[in-house]
Amino acid sequence: MEPSREDVAAMMAAATSFVTEFYEGLPHAPASHVSDGDVPALLEPPGEGPGELGGLLATFRDAAAHAVETAGPGYLAYFPAGGLFSSALAELLANTVNRYTGVSSTAPALVAMEQGVLRWLCAEFGFPEGSGGIVTTGASMATLSALVAARERLLGGPSPAGRIYVTEHTHHCVAKAAHLAGFTPDQVRTVPTSDGLRMDPAAAAEAIAGDRADGHTPFLLVGTAGSTSTGTVDPLAALAEVAGRDGLWFHVDAAYGGGFQLTERGRAKLAGIELADSVTLDPHKTMFLPYGTGVLLVRAVRDLRTAHSADADYLQDLRRDPLLPDYADLGPELTREFRGLRLWLPLHLHGVAAFRSALDEKLDLAEWAHRELLEFAEVPTEPDLTVLTFRVPGGDDDANRRALERINVGRRIFLSSTRIGGRFTPRLCVLSLRTHRPHVEEAVRIVRDAVLSAARGTPAAAP
Ligand SMILES: *Cc1c(COP(=O)(O)O)cnc(C)c1O
């Protein structure tokens, strides 16, 4: 368990070959390699005696291959990011020094590095002095903390009177967080959408006024900056005004769309996000980082602290730094790894401009692919960001399901689907850092073949 210098070198060399071979194989790897009932027998317990690293890495390699290729350029389902190697390397380094960053006094300089990234993000989102945040494992955890902070500030704790406003397109992590925070399903109200996709600010104001008249306490309005189904951005500035007028906390779920704030076009689409009380974004989506990287930004970081700080006798030796936050006071976790390095190293190594231009490239690719889709498919939504939707012209749910199956069966690309207005709708999201023009051209060719073939197989509609 305590390797010699030579042992470490040998293990690192084995890991290096693993990593280089993985990247070399990515362009040719099938987009999906999962088949039902074919899980390798990996459920055995660990043995009492030692194993051999080469063999164990081989087991891991095979198990990792038996998966959807979420790191590859053909992954166009859900929200692809690819995963930056510099971030994976940061993870190895952070875990090697194994510093404790739940409180700042045990590793103040590392906490300062993480804090530097959070302050930069606050500035990118136009948040004022007094704002702050925390690096979480994802938007679901960040949403829970935001919701609890709003609850504490406006309701003073769990209350059956509290009301939360979402739309049918709001991510289910809000309902889940509400449930975990002690709210019943009827306390989460669904506001109508204006064009079937975007929260209607007038309808939100009306729902809030109606609930208040009925004796309830509206306290949280949730806008979405890039919905999961269609990538649609709610009218954030108008929603901020509605929330502000009525004294509600305005939370923006920018898990997907948030990263585009780094681009000029994205910033224009997300206008109004700077007025939010809290924003969640997922760097494991729109900043190309590996899974497990979310961020919560809060306009007044004291709200986060009020909702999460706790103390105990066995923590009495810890000093409080007046300048640096104790992250244990800003979220549910006490022990946390040095999570900041997975953001800090890529941002400092590649530079912020590299992220801005990679995201701009994805916006360009999505625009191009959208125009191509219009040539041969029914296109139910205009893309706000990089999620595209399409259907077989005149096709029913079965025809669209067949088209999606045909697209995915070739294993060059992998797409997912959603429902729009109740109808089965394939969707394509351009976001992986490894997805470039040739991959999107290939994807469009594959989609065209599948859509045209499904259209031919569709009986003409009865007159
Ligand atoms: C992905 C996503 C979430 C959930 O984030 P996790 O990181 O998976 O917990 C929430 N909201 C939106 C809009 C998302 O796309």
mmCIF file of N, CA and C and ligand atoms in Angstrom, residues 79 136-143 169-174 224-229 253-257 280-282 284-285 291-294 427, ligand 1:
data_model
loop_
_atom_site.group_PDB
_atom_site.id
_atom_site.type_symbol
_atom_site.label_atom_id
_atom_site.label_comp_id
_atom_site.label_asym_id
_atom_site.label_seq_id
_atom_site.Cartn_x
_atom_site.Cartn_y
_atom_site.Cartn_z
ATOM 1 N N PHE A 79 -26.228 15.607 -22.788
ATOM 2 C CA PHE A 79 -25.286 16.729 -22.869
ATOM 3 C C PHE A 79 -23.861 16.201 -22.890
ATOM 4 N N THR A 136 -19.641 21.962 -6.732
ATOM 5 C CA THR A 136 -20.384 20.783 -6.283
ATOM 6 C C THR A 136 -20.066 19.618 -7.217
ATOM 7 N N THR A 137 -20.766 18.518 -7.015
ATOM 8 C CA THR A 137 -20.558 17.373 -7.904
ATOM 9 C C THR A 137 -21.449 17.462 -9.141
ATOM 10 N N GLY A 138 -22.362 18.420 -9.157
ATOM 11 C CA GLY A 138 -23.256 18.552 -10.308
ATOM 12 C C GLY A 138 -24.386 19.504 -9.978
ATOM 13 N N ALA A 139 -25.219 19.788 -10.981
ATOM 14 C CA ALA A 139 -26.288 20.768 -10.806
ATOM 15 C C ALA A 139 -27.362 20.288 -9.831
ATOM 16 N N SER A 140 -27.564 18.990 -9.723
ATOM 17 C CA SER A 140 -28.592 18.510 -8.792
ATOM 18 C C SER A 140 -28.246 18.903 -7.359
ATOM 19 N N MET A 141 -26.997 18.690 -6.965
ATOM 20 C CA MET A 141 -26.557 19.077 -5.613
ATOM 21 C C MET A 141 -26.604 20.593 -5.450
ATOM 22 N N ALA A 142 -26.196 21.310 -6.503
ATOM 23 C CA ALA A 142 -26.195 22.775 -6.446
ATOM 24 C C ALA A 142 -27.622 23.302 -6.294
ATOM 25 N N THR A 143 -28.561 22.668 -6.998
ATOM 26 C CA THR A 143 -29.957 23.093 -6.937
ATOM 27 C C THR A 143 -30.529 22.878 -5.538
ATOM 28 N N HIS A 169 -40.965 22.191 -18.567
ATOM 29 C CA HIS A 169 -39.637 21.887 -19.118
ATOM 30 C C HIS A 169 -38.511 22.064 -18.098
ATOM 31 N N THR A 170 -38.869 22.508 -16.898
ATOM 32 C CA THR A 170 -37.854 22.631 -15.837
ATOM 33 C C THR A 170 -37.281 21.248 -15.527
ATOM 34 N N HIS A 171 -35.984 21.189 -15.318
ATOM 35 C CA HIS A 171 -35.342 19.900 -15.018
ATOM 36 C C HIS A 171 -35.923 19.307 -13.733
ATOM 37 N N HIS A 172 -36.056 17.989 -13.704
ATOM 38 C CA HIS A 172 -36.699 17.348 -12.555
ATOM 39 C C HIS A 172 -35.870 17.472 -11.281
ATOM 40 N N CYS A 173 -34.617 17.942 -11.395
ATOM 41 C CA CYS A 173 -33.809 18.098 -10.167
ATOM 42 C C CYS A 173 -34.415 19.156 -9.244
ATOM 43 N N VAL A 174 -35.237 20.068 -9.781
ATOM 44 C CA VAL A 174 -35.872 21.079 -8.926
ATOM 45 C C VAL A 174 -36.957 20.412 -8.072
ATOM 46 N N THR A 224 -35.017 28.711 -16.588
ATOM 47 C CA THR A 224 -34.060 27.767 -17.165
ATOM 48 C C THR A 224 -33.288 28.433 -18.298
ATOM 49 N N ALA A 225 -31.967 28.351 -18.219
ATOM 50 C CA ALA A 225 -31.117 28.885 -19.291
ATOM 51 C C ALA A 225 -30.577 27.699 -20.077
ATOM 52 N N GLY A 226 -31.414 27.189 -20.966
ATOM 53 C CA GLY A 226 -31.041 26.019 -21.751
ATOM 54 C C GLY A 226 -31.705 24.778 -21.187
ATOM 55 N N SER A 227 -32.943 24.504 -21.652
ATOM 56 C CA SER A 227 -33.658 23.347 -21.110
ATOM 57 C C SER A 227 -33.034 22.062 -21.635
ATOM 58 N N THR A 228 -33.243 20.986 -20.892
ATOM 59 C CA THR A 228 -32.605 19.724 -21.238
ATOM 60 C C THR A 228 -33.173 19.158 -22.542
ATOM 61 N N SER A 229 -34.477 19.284 -22.735
ATOM 62 C CA SER A 229 -35.087 18.707 -23.941
ATOM 63 C C SER A 229 -34.679 19.441 -25.208
ATOM 64 N N ASP A 253 -31.534 27.890 -13.592
ATOM 65 C CA ASP A 253 -30.889 26.618 -13.866
ATOM 66 C C ASP A 253 -30.169 26.746 -15.211
ATOM 67 N N ALA A 254 -28.864 26.989 -15.122
ATOM 68 C CA ALA A 254 -28.039 27.108 -16.327
ATOM 69 C C ALA A 254 -27.073 25.928 -16.403
ATOM 70 N N ALA A 255 -27.538 24.776 -15.903
ATOM 71 C CA ALA A 255 -26.676 23.587 -15.872
ATOM 72 C C ALA A 255 -26.068 23.362 -17.252
ATOM 73 N N TYR A 256 -26.911 23.420 -18.273
ATOM 74 C CA TYR A 256 -26.414 23.255 -19.641
ATOM 75 C C TYR A 256 -25.972 24.594 -20.237
ATOM 76 N N GLY A 257 -26.832 25.611 -20.185
ATOM 77 C CA GLY A 257 -26.553 26.838 -20.929
ATOM 78 C C GLY A 257 -25.477 27.734 -20.318
ATOM 79 N N THR A 280 -27.081 27.854 -11.240
ATOM 80 C CA THR A 280 -26.307 26.610 -11.280
ATOM 81 C C THR A 280 -25.764 26.438 -12.685
ATOM 82 N N LEU A 281 -24.522 25.994 -12.775
ATOM 83 C CA LEU A 281 -23.984 25.619 -14.074
ATOM 84 C C LEU A 281 -23.159 24.350 -13.908
ATOM 85 N N ASP A 282 -23.085 23.589 -14.971
ATOM 86 C CA ASP A 282 -22.382 22.313 -14.937
ATOM 87 C C ASP A 282 -21.150 22.376 -15.828
ATOM 88 N N HIS A 284 -19.219 20.165 -16.130
ATOM 89 C CA HIS A 284 -19.101 18.842 -16.779
ATOM 90 C C HIS A 284 -19.997 18.737 -18.012
ATOM 91 N N LYS A 285 -20.701 19.823 -18.318
ATOM 92 C CA LYS A 285 -21.396 19.904 -19.602
ATOM 93 C C LYS A 285 -20.676 20.952 -20.458
ATOM 94 N N TYR A 291 -17.297 14.291 -15.704
ATOM 95 C CA TYR A 291 -18.479 14.231 -14.844
ATOM 96 C C TYR A 291 -18.090 14.444 -13.386
ATOM 97 N N GLY A 292 -19.016 15.046 -12.659
ATOM 98 C CA GLY A 292 -18.777 15.275 -11.235
ATOM 99 C C GLY A 292 -18.363 16.703 -10.940
ATOM 100 N N THR A 293 -18.608 17.615 -11.893
ATOM 101 C CA THR A 293 -18.205 19.009 -11.693
ATOM 102 C C THR A 293 -19.370 19.960 -11.933
ATOM 103 N N GLY A 294 -19.968 20.419 -10.859
ATOM 104 C CA GLY A 294 -21.032 21.417 -10.935
ATOM 105 C C GLY A 294 -20.625 22.661 -10.162
ATOM 106 N N ARG A 427 -33.398 14.167 -30.685
ATOM 107 C CA ARG A 427 -32.641 15.404 -30.484
ATOM 108 C C ARG A 427 -31.150 15.129 -30.645
HETATM 109 C C1 LIG B 1 -28.041 18.200 -16.426
HETATM 110 C C2 LIG B 1 -29.039 19.136 -15.925
HETATM 111 C C3 LIG B 1 -29.362 19.189 -14.579
HETATM 112 C C4 LIG B 1 -28.858 18.186 -13.584
HETATM 113 O O1 LIG B 1 -27.497 18.304 -13.412
HETATM 114 P P1 LIG B 1 -26.591 17.114 -12.848
HETATM 115 O O2 LIG B 1 -25.225 17.669 -12.999
HETATM 116 O O3 LIG B 1 -26.870 15.939 -13.733
HETATM 117 O O4 LIG B 1 -26.971 16.870 -11.453
HETATM 118 C C5 LIG B 1 -30.208 20.196 -14.157
HETATM 119 N N1 LIG B 1 -30.732 21.063 -15.024
HETATM 120 C C6 LIG B 1 -30.468 21.032 -16.344
HETATM 121 C C7 LIG B 1 -31.094 22.042 -17.253
HETATM 122 C C8 LIG B 1 -29.612 20.056 -16.824
HETATM 123 O O5 LIG B 1 -29.360 20.007 -18.136
#
